[in-house]
Amino acid sequence: MTAANVVDVSEWQPTSIDWANLKANGVKAVVVRIGHGVTRDEHAADHISNATKAGLIVHVYHYYEGVDGELQYSVNNAKSLNIKPNVYYFLDMEGTIAGSWPSIFESFRKAWAGYGWNTGLYCSLSNYAKFDDATLIKQGVYRWIAAWGSNQPASADMWQHDSKTGLGSYTSALDKDVDIAGKLIKEPDSTVAEPTDPNGNYTIKPGAFVGFDHSTTELQGGEMLVASPDGQNKIPKLAPTGAFLFNNADGDNMWTLIKQKPFDALRLRSPNGTVYVVTIDDNGNLITKKDG
């Protein structure tokens, strides 16, 4: 019989679960559903709190429904529940989903990784065939695969093997999992990476790119046009609002180009909003007058 070392729960399980008893029966970690669509799981906060008090390691998942605003909601929901960096955050993909499953997952993965969460994918063994295994491995995605009544999937980092029976004193149906790779049953690393300094001096390395991704600086809020000199630090250059974003080096480079160019007039705005035109005569005297 396969022994579970992880269970996953949602609002379908009561908040009265005896977590200490589950721990005594071999459970070391729990994955809590914290949201679905744009709705918080009713028992998310209680499950997280109670399992933590019992000494279990807590990770979380979001059930994908494909509704407007779902990606940003999943970020806001996790942040409001104080989900720490380096905790695993899984996207649960199942049922009928319109569009490209890999593309949908990738949008969530990139967003969540930008906030420091480790990312994972949950799906059935049959639906896992929609994904490229090598790509997920390269990205460090934790592959949580459901395969009930069958052998352990070769591609799984965690295997959900049963959902029909209970465990210990909990006699109702409970999802039971085996953390094969062993990363979920270890305490998450408490080290938090410092935000990228947009004015830092970075060496161009293999993996460097310019493209749309999430900033690793303190500026957050969706995908932006970023420059990444090393594939890790991602410095925003164009915000979703359309605003250009410049660092100190950009300013120095622009000044080198424009300082040699003469201007016929300079327009300045006063604190009360009045615009003045400043010119200079042949004797070097400044002449100021209201614009217009």
PDB file of C-alpha atoms in Angstrom:
ATOM      1  CA  MET A   1       0.000   0.000   0.000  1.00  0.00           C
ATOM      2  CA  THR A   2       1.317   3.468  -0.948  1.00  0.00           C
ATOM      3  CA  ALA A   3       1.929   5.654   2.108  1.00  0.00           C
ATOM      4  CA  ALA A   4       0.922   9.311   1.790  1.00  0.00           C
ATOM      5  CA  ASN A   5       3.236  12.002   3.139  1.00  0.00           C
ATOM      6  CA  VAL A   6       1.152  14.911   1.783  1.00  0.00           C
ATOM      7  CA  VAL A   7      -2.585  15.625   1.685  1.00  0.00           C
ATOM      8  CA  ASP A   8      -4.424  18.361  -0.186  1.00  0.00           C
ATOM      9  CA  VAL A   9      -7.548  20.062   1.127  1.00  0.00           C
ATOM     10  CA  SER A  10     -10.125  22.707   0.274  1.00  0.00           C
ATOM     11  CA  GLU A  11     -13.436  24.002   1.594  1.00  0.00           C
ATOM     12  CA  TRP A  12     -14.811  20.510   0.915  1.00  0.00           C
ATOM     13  CA  GLN A  13     -12.962  19.417   4.043  1.00  0.00           C
ATOM     14  CA  PRO A  14     -14.071  20.770   7.443  1.00  0.00           C
ATOM     15  CA  THR A  15     -11.917  23.045   9.549  1.00  0.00           C
ATOM     16  CA  SER A  16     -12.162  20.493  12.358  1.00  0.00           C
ATOM     17  CA  ILE A  17      -9.570  18.190  10.753  1.00  0.00           C
ATOM     18  CA  ASP A  18      -7.298  16.670  13.402  1.00  0.00           C
ATOM     19  CA  TRP A  19      -3.997  17.708  11.845  1.00  0.00           C
ATOM     20  CA  ALA A  20      -1.964  16.263  14.704  1.00  0.00           C
ATOM     21  CA  ASN A  21      -3.486  12.866  13.996  1.00  0.00           C
ATOM     22  CA  LEU A  22      -2.677  13.144  10.288  1.00  0.00           C
ATOM     23  CA  LYS A  23       0.884  14.072  11.218  1.00  0.00           C
ATOM     24  CA  ALA A  24       1.077  11.002  13.461  1.00  0.00           C
ATOM     25  CA  ASN A  25      -0.040   8.950  10.452  1.00  0.00           C
ATOM     26  CA  GLY A  26       2.872  10.075   8.299  1.00  0.00           C
ATOM     27  CA  VAL A  27       1.664  13.336   6.784  1.00  0.00           C
ATOM     28  CA  LYS A  28       4.417  15.958   6.660  1.00  0.00           C
ATOM     29  CA  ALA A  29       2.935  18.629   4.409  1.00  0.00           C
ATOM     30  CA  VAL A  30      -0.410  19.886   3.130  1.00  0.00           C
ATOM     31  CA  VAL A  31      -1.402  21.711  -0.056  1.00  0.00           C
ATOM     32  CA  VAL A  32      -4.328  24.046   0.634  1.00  0.00           C
ATOM     33  CA  ARG A  33      -6.622  25.377  -2.060  1.00  0.00           C
ATOM     34  CA  ILE A  34      -6.710  29.124  -1.495  1.00  0.00           C
ATOM     35  CA  GLY A  35      -8.855  30.156  -4.430  1.00  0.00           C
ATOM     36  CA  HIS A  36     -10.808  29.256  -7.543  1.00  0.00           C
ATOM     37  CA  GLY A  37     -11.585  31.676 -10.336  1.00  0.00           C
ATOM     38  CA  VAL A  38     -11.836  35.029  -8.556  1.00  0.00           C
ATOM     39  CA  THR A  39     -13.141  33.599  -5.275  1.00  0.00           C
ATOM     40  CA  ARG A  40     -11.275  32.702  -2.106  1.00  0.00           C
ATOM     41  CA  ASP A  41     -11.708  29.178  -0.776  1.00  0.00           C
ATOM     42  CA  GLU A  42     -13.917  29.508   2.310  1.00  0.00           C
ATOM     43  CA  HIS A  43     -11.617  27.426   4.521  1.00  0.00           C
ATOM     44  CA  ALA A  44      -8.262  28.586   3.150  1.00  0.00           C
ATOM     45  CA  ALA A  45      -7.197  30.742   6.089  1.00  0.00           C
ATOM     46  CA  ASP A  46      -8.351  28.203   8.695  1.00  0.00           C
ATOM     47  CA  HIS A  47      -6.694  25.244   6.991  1.00  0.00           C
ATOM     48  CA  ILE A  48      -3.412  27.168   6.690  1.00  0.00           C
ATOM     49  CA  SER A  49      -3.497  28.285  10.306  1.00  0.00           C
ATOM     50  CA  ASN A  50      -4.516  24.939  11.793  1.00  0.00           C
ATOM     51  CA  ALA A  51      -2.066  22.869   9.764  1.00  0.00           C
ATOM     52  CA  THR A  52       0.765  25.263  10.600  1.00  0.00           C
ATOM     53  CA  LYS A  53      -0.030  25.074  14.321  1.00  0.00           C
ATOM     54  CA  ALA A  54       0.185  21.272  14.088  1.00  0.00           C
ATOM     55  CA  GLY A  55       3.705  21.556  12.680  1.00  0.00           C
ATOM     56  CA  LEU A  56       2.914  20.682   9.077  1.00  0.00           C
ATOM     57  CA  ILE A  57       4.548  22.382   6.093  1.00  0.00           C
ATOM     58  CA  VAL A  58       1.970  24.311   4.067  1.00  0.00           C
ATOM     59  CA  HIS A  59       1.878  24.917   0.321  1.00  0.00           C
ATOM     60  CA  VAL A  60      -1.063  26.224  -1.713  1.00  0.00           C
ATOM     61  CA  TYR A  61      -2.936  25.857  -4.978  1.00  0.00           C
ATOM     62  CA  HIS A  62      -5.401  27.776  -7.143  1.00  0.00           C
ATOM     63  CA  TYR A  63      -8.137  26.044  -9.149  1.00  0.00           C
ATOM     64  CA  TYR A  64      -8.261  27.515 -12.657  1.00  0.00           C
ATOM     65  CA  GLU A  65     -11.691  28.521 -14.002  1.00  0.00           C
ATOM     66  CA  GLY A  66     -10.747  30.764 -16.925  1.00  0.00           C
ATOM     67  CA  VAL A  67     -12.599  33.899 -15.807  1.00  0.00           C
ATOM     68  CA  ASP A  68     -11.622  37.540 -16.375  1.00  0.00           C
ATOM     69  CA  GLY A  69      -9.125  38.874 -13.880  1.00  0.00           C
ATOM     70  CA  GLU A  70      -8.216  35.429 -12.546  1.00  0.00           C
ATOM     71  CA  LEU A  71      -4.448  35.750 -12.815  1.00  0.00           C
ATOM     72  CA  GLN A  72      -4.243  39.029 -10.920  1.00  0.00           C
ATOM     73  CA  TYR A  73      -6.761  37.740  -8.384  1.00  0.00           C
ATOM     74  CA  SER A  74      -4.585  34.682  -7.717  1.00  0.00           C
ATOM     75  CA  VAL A  75      -1.662  36.991  -6.939  1.00  0.00           C
ATOM     76  CA  ASN A  76      -3.658  39.337  -4.716  1.00  0.00           C
ATOM     77  CA  ASN A  77      -5.300  36.448  -2.886  1.00  0.00           C
ATOM     78  CA  ALA A  78      -1.988  34.766  -2.081  1.00  0.00           C
ATOM     79  CA  LYS A  79      -0.476  38.038  -0.929  1.00  0.00           C
ATOM     80  CA  SER A  80      -3.444  38.823   1.333  1.00  0.00           C
ATOM     81  CA  LEU A  81      -3.092  35.355   2.898  1.00  0.00           C
ATOM     82  CA  ASN A  82       0.579  36.152   3.510  1.00  0.00           C
ATOM     83  CA  ILE A  83       1.884  33.277   1.402  1.00  0.00           C
ATOM     84  CA  LYS A  84       5.627  33.618   1.801  1.00  0.00           C
ATOM     85  CA  PRO A  85       8.221  33.506  -0.992  1.00  0.00           C
ATOM     86  CA  ASN A  86       9.650  30.036  -1.714  1.00  0.00           C
ATOM     87  CA  VAL A  87       6.342  28.346  -0.833  1.00  0.00           C
ATOM     88  CA  TYR A  88       5.045  26.179  -3.695  1.00  0.00           C
ATOM     89  CA  TYR A  89       2.029  27.627  -5.502  1.00  0.00           C
ATOM     90  CA  PHE A  90       0.270  25.166  -7.836  1.00  0.00           C
ATOM     91  CA  LEU A  91      -2.156  25.849 -10.652  1.00  0.00           C
ATOM     92  CA  ASP A  92      -4.863  23.160 -10.704  1.00  0.00           C
ATOM     93  CA  MET A  93      -5.896  22.555 -14.317  1.00  0.00           C
ATOM     94  CA  GLU A  94      -8.656  20.056 -14.979  1.00  0.00           C
ATOM     95  CA  GLY A  95     -11.977  19.654 -16.747  1.00  0.00           C
ATOM     96  CA  THR A  96     -12.829  21.560 -19.914  1.00  0.00           C
ATOM     97  CA  ILE A  97     -10.438  24.472 -20.476  1.00  0.00           C
ATOM     98  CA  ALA A  98     -10.574  26.600 -23.614  1.00  0.00           C
ATOM     99  CA  GLY A  99      -7.304  27.609 -25.216  1.00  0.00           C
ATOM    100  CA  SER A 100      -3.753  26.376 -24.909  1.00  0.00           C
ATOM    101  CA  TRP A 101      -3.132  24.731 -21.558  1.00  0.00           C
ATOM    102  CA  PRO A 102       0.645  25.363 -21.685  1.00  0.00           C
ATOM    103  CA  SER A 103       0.128  29.051 -22.554  1.00  0.00           C
ATOM    104  CA  ILE A 104      -2.362  29.537 -19.729  1.00  0.00           C
ATOM    105  CA  PHE A 105      -0.080  27.851 -17.237  1.00  0.00           C
ATOM    106  CA  GLU A 106       2.917  29.853 -18.439  1.00  0.00           C
ATOM    107  CA  SER A 107       1.139  33.162 -17.760  1.00  0.00           C
ATOM    108  CA  PHE A 108       0.480  32.107 -14.161  1.00  0.00           C
ATOM    109  CA  ARG A 109       3.962  30.650 -13.723  1.00  0.00           C
ATOM    110  CA  LYS A 110       5.698  33.815 -14.826  1.00  0.00           C
ATOM    111  CA  ALA A 111       3.511  36.033 -12.643  1.00  0.00           C
ATOM    112  CA  TRP A 112       3.871  33.883  -9.538  1.00  0.00           C
ATOM    113  CA  ALA A 113       7.620  33.467  -9.978  1.00  0.00           C
ATOM    114  CA  GLY A 114       7.890  37.254 -10.090  1.00  0.00           C
ATOM    115  CA  TYR A 115       6.622  37.346  -6.508  1.00  0.00           C
ATOM    116  CA  GLY A 116       9.080  34.728  -5.317  1.00  0.00           C
ATOM    117  CA  TRP A 117       6.789  31.696  -5.135  1.00  0.00           C
ATOM    118  CA  ASN A 118       7.954  28.342  -6.395  1.00  0.00           C
ATOM    119  CA  THR A 119       5.564  27.196  -9.087  1.00  0.00           C
ATOM    120  CA  GLY A 120       3.818  23.916  -9.724  1.00  0.00           C
ATOM    121  CA  LEU A 121       1.269  22.326 -12.023  1.00  0.00           C
ATOM    122  CA  TYR A 122      -1.507  19.935 -10.978  1.00  0.00           C
ATOM    123  CA  CYS A 123      -3.350  17.888 -13.580  1.00  0.00           C
ATOM    124  CA  SER A 124      -4.353  14.335 -14.417  1.00  0.00           C
ATOM    125  CA  LEU A 125      -1.923  11.979 -16.097  1.00  0.00           C
ATOM    126  CA  SER A 126      -3.947  12.139 -19.336  1.00  0.00           C
ATOM    127  CA  ASN A 127      -3.956  15.941 -19.391  1.00  0.00           C
ATOM    128  CA  TYR A 128      -0.249  16.082 -18.624  1.00  0.00           C
ATOM    129  CA  ALA A 129       0.283  14.919 -22.204  1.00  0.00           C
ATOM    130  CA  LYS A 130      -0.674  18.475 -23.266  1.00  0.00           C
ATOM    131  CA  PHE A 131       2.572  19.785 -21.754  1.00  0.00           C
ATOM    132  CA  ASP A 132       6.205  19.484 -22.755  1.00  0.00           C
ATOM    133  CA  ASP A 133       7.913  17.664 -19.910  1.00  0.00           C
ATOM    134  CA  ALA A 134      11.405  18.952 -20.757  1.00  0.00           C
ATOM    135  CA  THR A 135      10.217  22.561 -20.676  1.00  0.00           C
ATOM    136  CA  LEU A 136       8.609  22.186 -17.261  1.00  0.00           C
ATOM    137  CA  ILE A 137      11.740  20.549 -15.876  1.00  0.00           C
ATOM    138  CA  LYS A 138      13.923  23.360 -17.250  1.00  0.00           C
ATOM    139  CA  GLN A 139      11.633  25.959 -15.653  1.00  0.00           C
ATOM    140  CA  GLY A 140      11.750  24.197 -12.291  1.00  0.00           C
ATOM    141  CA  VAL A 141       8.004  23.522 -12.286  1.00  0.00           C
ATOM    142  CA  TYR A 142       6.896  20.961  -9.695  1.00  0.00           C
ATOM    143  CA  ARG A 143       4.822  18.357 -11.509  1.00  0.00           C
ATOM    144  CA  TRP A 144       1.931  17.149  -9.360  1.00  0.00           C
ATOM    145  CA  ILE A 145       0.102  14.450 -11.282  1.00  0.00           C
ATOM    146  CA  ALA A 146      -3.121  12.667 -10.377  1.00  0.00           C
ATOM    147  CA  ALA A 147      -3.206   8.997 -11.318  1.00  0.00           C
ATOM    148  CA  TRP A 148      -5.612   7.020  -9.170  1.00  0.00           C
ATOM    149  CA  GLY A 149      -5.562   3.264  -9.145  1.00  0.00           C
ATOM    150  CA  SER A 150      -2.463   3.091 -11.310  1.00  0.00           C
ATOM    151  CA  ASN A 151       1.290   2.998 -10.997  1.00  0.00           C
ATOM    152  CA  GLN A 152       3.410   5.997 -10.087  1.00  0.00           C
ATOM    153  CA  PRO A 153       3.695   8.313 -13.144  1.00  0.00           C
ATOM    154  CA  ALA A 154       7.235   8.541 -14.455  1.00  0.00           C
ATOM    155  CA  SER A 155       7.054  12.324 -14.868  1.00  0.00           C
ATOM    156  CA  ALA A 156       5.613  13.128 -11.442  1.00  0.00           C
ATOM    157  CA  ASP A 157       7.415  15.050  -8.709  1.00  0.00           C
ATOM    158  CA  MET A 158       4.344  14.409  -6.574  1.00  0.00           C
ATOM    159  CA  TRP A 159       1.751  11.731  -7.184  1.00  0.00           C
ATOM    160  CA  GLN A 160      -1.880  12.034  -6.098  1.00  0.00           C
ATOM    161  CA  HIS A 161      -2.720   8.357  -5.819  1.00  0.00           C
ATOM    162  CA  ASP A 162      -6.013   8.214  -3.925  1.00  0.00           C
ATOM    163  CA  SER A 163      -9.043  10.379  -3.178  1.00  0.00           C
ATOM    164  CA  LYS A 164     -11.660   7.913  -2.011  1.00  0.00           C
ATOM    165  CA  THR A 165     -10.557   6.843   1.453  1.00  0.00           C
ATOM    166  CA  GLY A 166      -9.662   8.590   4.676  1.00  0.00           C
ATOM    167  CA  LEU A 167      -6.487   8.614   6.742  1.00  0.00           C
ATOM    168  CA  GLY A 168      -6.036   8.116  10.473  1.00  0.00           C
ATOM    169  CA  SER A 169      -8.968   9.448  12.434  1.00  0.00           C
ATOM    170  CA  TYR A 170     -10.274  11.279   9.342  1.00  0.00           C
ATOM    171  CA  THR A 171     -12.639   8.735   7.808  1.00  0.00           C
ATOM    172  CA  SER A 172     -14.139  10.807   4.975  1.00  0.00           C
ATOM    173  CA  ALA A 173     -12.637  10.921   1.497  1.00  0.00           C
ATOM    174  CA  LEU A 174      -9.299  12.734   1.445  1.00  0.00           C
ATOM    175  CA  ASP A 175      -6.843  13.427  -1.380  1.00  0.00           C
ATOM    176  CA  LYS A 176      -3.590  11.652  -0.563  1.00  0.00           C
ATOM    177  CA  ASP A 177      -0.259  12.298  -2.207  1.00  0.00           C
ATOM    178  CA  VAL A 178       3.314  11.065  -2.261  1.00  0.00           C
ATOM    179  CA  ASP A 179       5.985  13.734  -2.536  1.00  0.00           C
ATOM    180  CA  ILE A 180       8.408  11.728  -4.655  1.00  0.00           C
ATOM    181  CA  ALA A 181      11.025  14.442  -5.211  1.00  0.00           C
ATOM    182  CA  GLY A 182      10.850  15.410  -1.551  1.00  0.00           C
ATOM    183  CA  LYS A 183      10.858  19.187  -1.897  1.00  0.00           C
ATOM    184  CA  LEU A 184       7.406  19.806  -0.423  1.00  0.00           C
ATOM    185  CA  ILE A 185       8.119  17.974   2.809  1.00  0.00           C
ATOM    186  CA  LYS A 186      11.105  20.205   3.548  1.00  0.00           C
ATOM    187  CA  GLU A 187      10.740  23.622   5.144  1.00  0.00           C
ATOM    188  CA  PRO A 188      10.808  26.329   2.439  1.00  0.00           C
ATOM    189  CA  ASP A 189      13.989  28.357   2.263  1.00  0.00           C
ATOM    190  CA  SER A 190      13.441  31.513   4.299  1.00  0.00           C
ATOM    191  CA  THR A 191      15.981  33.424   2.225  1.00  0.00           C
ATOM    192  CA  VAL A 192      14.267  36.062   0.106  1.00  0.00           C
ATOM    193  CA  ALA A 193      16.081  37.349  -2.948  1.00  0.00           C
ATOM    194  CA  GLU A 194      16.693  41.073  -2.896  1.00  0.00           C
ATOM    195  CA  PRO A 195      14.896  43.057  -5.616  1.00  0.00           C
ATOM    196  CA  THR A 196      16.992  43.877  -8.654  1.00  0.00           C
ATOM    197  CA  ASP A 197      18.627  47.308  -8.518  1.00  0.00           C
ATOM    198  CA  PRO A 198      17.688  48.973 -11.833  1.00  0.00           C
ATOM    199  CA  ASN A 199      20.899  51.019 -11.573  1.00  0.00           C
ATOM    200  CA  GLY A 200      23.138  48.020 -10.880  1.00  0.00           C
ATOM    201  CA  ASN A 201      26.162  47.165 -12.986  1.00  0.00           C
ATOM    202  CA  TYR A 202      25.387  43.854 -14.693  1.00  0.00           C
ATOM    203  CA  THR A 203      27.548  41.781 -17.012  1.00  0.00           C
ATOM    204  CA  ILE A 204      25.897  40.404 -20.125  1.00  0.00           C
ATOM    205  CA  LYS A 205      25.762  36.616 -19.840  1.00  0.00           C
ATOM    206  CA  PRO A 206      24.239  33.703 -21.783  1.00  0.00           C
ATOM    207  CA  GLY A 207      20.468  33.866 -21.452  1.00  0.00           C
ATOM    208  CA  ALA A 208      20.350  37.662 -21.759  1.00  0.00           C
ATOM    209  CA  PHE A 209      17.239  38.946 -23.515  1.00  0.00           C
ATOM    210  CA  VAL A 210      14.894  41.842 -24.161  1.00  0.00           C
ATOM    211  CA  GLY A 211      11.216  40.928 -24.086  1.00  0.00           C
ATOM    212  CA  PHE A 212       7.985  40.930 -22.128  1.00  0.00           C
ATOM    213  CA  ASP A 213       8.214  39.504 -18.626  1.00  0.00           C
ATOM    214  CA  HIS A 214       7.661  40.431 -14.993  1.00  0.00           C
ATOM    215  CA  SER A 215      10.099  42.864 -13.429  1.00  0.00           C
ATOM    216  CA  THR A 216      12.423  41.615 -10.689  1.00  0.00           C
ATOM    217  CA  THR A 217      12.809  45.159  -9.357  1.00  0.00           C
ATOM    218  CA  GLU A 218      10.508  46.636  -6.742  1.00  0.00           C
ATOM    219  CA  LEU A 219       8.252  47.817  -9.580  1.00  0.00           C
ATOM    220  CA  GLN A 220       5.532  45.155 -10.012  1.00  0.00           C
ATOM    221  CA  GLY A 221       2.154  44.982 -11.721  1.00  0.00           C
ATOM    222  CA  GLY A 222       1.991  42.813 -14.814  1.00  0.00           C
ATOM    223  CA  GLU A 223       4.250  42.067 -17.747  1.00  0.00           C
ATOM    224  CA  MET A 224       6.476  44.855 -19.010  1.00  0.00           C
ATOM    225  CA  LEU A 225       9.132  45.259 -21.655  1.00  0.00           C
ATOM    226  CA  VAL A 226      12.236  44.307 -19.698  1.00  0.00           C
ATOM    227  CA  ALA A 227      15.947  44.133 -20.388  1.00  0.00           C
ATOM    228  CA  SER A 228      17.689  41.198 -18.760  1.00  0.00           C
ATOM    229  CA  PRO A 229      21.485  41.224 -19.088  1.00  0.00           C
ATOM    230  CA  ASP A 230      21.821  37.770 -17.510  1.00  0.00           C
ATOM    231  CA  GLY A 231      18.424  36.055 -17.827  1.00  0.00           C
ATOM    232  CA  GLN A 232      17.790  36.547 -14.097  1.00  0.00           C
ATOM    233  CA  ASN A 233      17.644  40.264 -13.342  1.00  0.00           C
ATOM    234  CA  LYS A 234      14.804  41.837 -15.324  1.00  0.00           C
ATOM    235  CA  ILE A 235      14.875  45.621 -15.526  1.00  0.00           C
ATOM    236  CA  PRO A 236      11.669  47.290 -16.799  1.00  0.00           C
ATOM    237  CA  LYS A 237      11.937  49.657 -19.752  1.00  0.00           C
ATOM    238  CA  LEU A 238       8.309  50.086 -20.814  1.00  0.00           C
ATOM    239  CA  ALA A 239       5.413  49.885 -18.352  1.00  0.00           C
ATOM    240  CA  PRO A 240       1.919  48.523 -19.119  1.00  0.00           C
ATOM    241  CA  THR A 241       0.721  52.150 -19.008  1.00  0.00           C
ATOM    242  CA  GLY A 242       2.907  52.947 -22.010  1.00  0.00           C
ATOM    243  CA  ALA A 243       5.355  55.000 -19.931  1.00  0.00           C
ATOM    244  CA  PHE A 244       9.058  54.662 -20.671  1.00  0.00           C
ATOM    245  CA  LEU A 245      11.163  53.729 -17.654  1.00  0.00           C
ATOM    246  CA  PHE A 246      14.723  55.044 -17.488  1.00  0.00           C
ATOM    247  CA  ASN A 247      17.535  54.282 -15.084  1.00  0.00           C
ATOM    248  CA  ASN A 248      20.573  56.451 -14.332  1.00  0.00           C
ATOM    249  CA  ALA A 249      22.610  54.960 -17.170  1.00  0.00           C
ATOM    250  CA  ASP A 250      19.822  55.731 -19.641  1.00  0.00           C
ATOM    251  CA  GLY A 251      19.793  59.352 -18.465  1.00  0.00           C
ATOM    252  CA  ASP A 252      23.574  59.660 -18.843  1.00  0.00           C
ATOM    253  CA  ASN A 253      23.430  58.202 -22.333  1.00  0.00           C
ATOM    254  CA  MET A 254      20.652  60.577 -23.405  1.00  0.00           C
ATOM    255  CA  TRP A 255      22.437  63.592 -21.969  1.00  0.00           C
ATOM    256  CA  THR A 256      25.560  62.712 -23.962  1.00  0.00           C
ATOM    257  CA  LEU A 257      23.448  62.928 -27.118  1.00  0.00           C
ATOM    258  CA  ILE A 258      21.453  66.075 -26.381  1.00  0.00           C
ATOM    259  CA  LYS A 259      23.922  68.313 -24.516  1.00  0.00           C
ATOM    260  CA  GLN A 260      25.666  69.288 -27.731  1.00  0.00           C
ATOM    261  CA  LYS A 261      22.469  70.270 -29.513  1.00  0.00           C
ATOM    262  CA  PRO A 262      21.527  73.988 -29.334  1.00  0.00           C
ATOM    263  CA  PHE A 263      17.991  75.017 -28.390  1.00  0.00           C
ATOM    264  CA  ASP A 264      16.323  78.205 -29.593  1.00  0.00           C
ATOM    265  CA  ALA A 265      14.115  78.396 -26.516  1.00  0.00           C
ATOM    266  CA  LEU A 266      13.454  76.610 -23.274  1.00  0.00           C
ATOM    267  CA  ARG A 267       9.961  76.216 -21.842  1.00  0.00           C
ATOM    268  CA  LEU A 268       9.600  75.976 -18.065  1.00  0.00           C
ATOM    269  CA  ARG A 269       6.473  75.472 -15.969  1.00  0.00           C
ATOM    270  CA  SER A 270       6.122  77.416 -12.703  1.00  0.00           C
ATOM    271  CA  PRO A 271       4.596  75.873  -9.528  1.00  0.00           C
ATOM    272  CA  ASN A 272       1.216  77.441 -10.339  1.00  0.00           C
ATOM    273  CA  GLY A 273       1.219  75.932 -13.827  1.00  0.00           C
ATOM    274  CA  THR A 274       2.198  79.000 -15.834  1.00  0.00           C
ATOM    275  CA  VAL A 275       4.529  78.184 -18.731  1.00  0.00           C
ATOM    276  CA  TYR A 276       7.395  80.574 -19.508  1.00  0.00           C
ATOM    277  CA  VAL A 277       9.650  80.709 -22.559  1.00  0.00           C
ATOM    278  CA  VAL A 278      13.287  81.438 -21.804  1.00  0.00           C
ATOM    279  CA  THR A 279      15.572  82.679 -24.601  1.00  0.00           C
ATOM    280  CA  ILE A 280      19.005  84.284 -24.720  1.00  0.00           C
ATOM    281  CA  ASP A 281      20.171  87.292 -26.702  1.00  0.00           C
ATOM    282  CA  ASP A 282      23.535  87.801 -28.427  1.00  0.00           C
ATOM    283  CA  ASN A 283      24.985  89.362 -25.251  1.00  0.00           C
ATOM    284  CA  GLY A 284      24.149  86.334 -23.109  1.00  0.00           C
ATOM    285  CA  ASN A 285      21.169  87.931 -21.392  1.00  0.00           C
ATOM    286  CA  LEU A 286      18.227  85.692 -20.515  1.00  0.00           C
ATOM    287  CA  ILE A 287      14.815  86.864 -21.667  1.00  0.00           C
ATOM    288  CA  THR A 288      11.697  85.402 -20.032  1.00  0.00           C
ATOM    289  CA  LYS A 289       8.101  85.768 -21.151  1.00  0.00           C
ATOM    290  CA  LYS A 290       4.855  83.895 -20.761  1.00  0.00           C
ATOM    291  CA  ASP A 291       4.255  81.248 -23.359  1.00  0.00           C
ATOM    292  CA  GLY A 292       1.462  82.142 -25.778  1.00  0.00           C
TER     293      GLY A 292
END
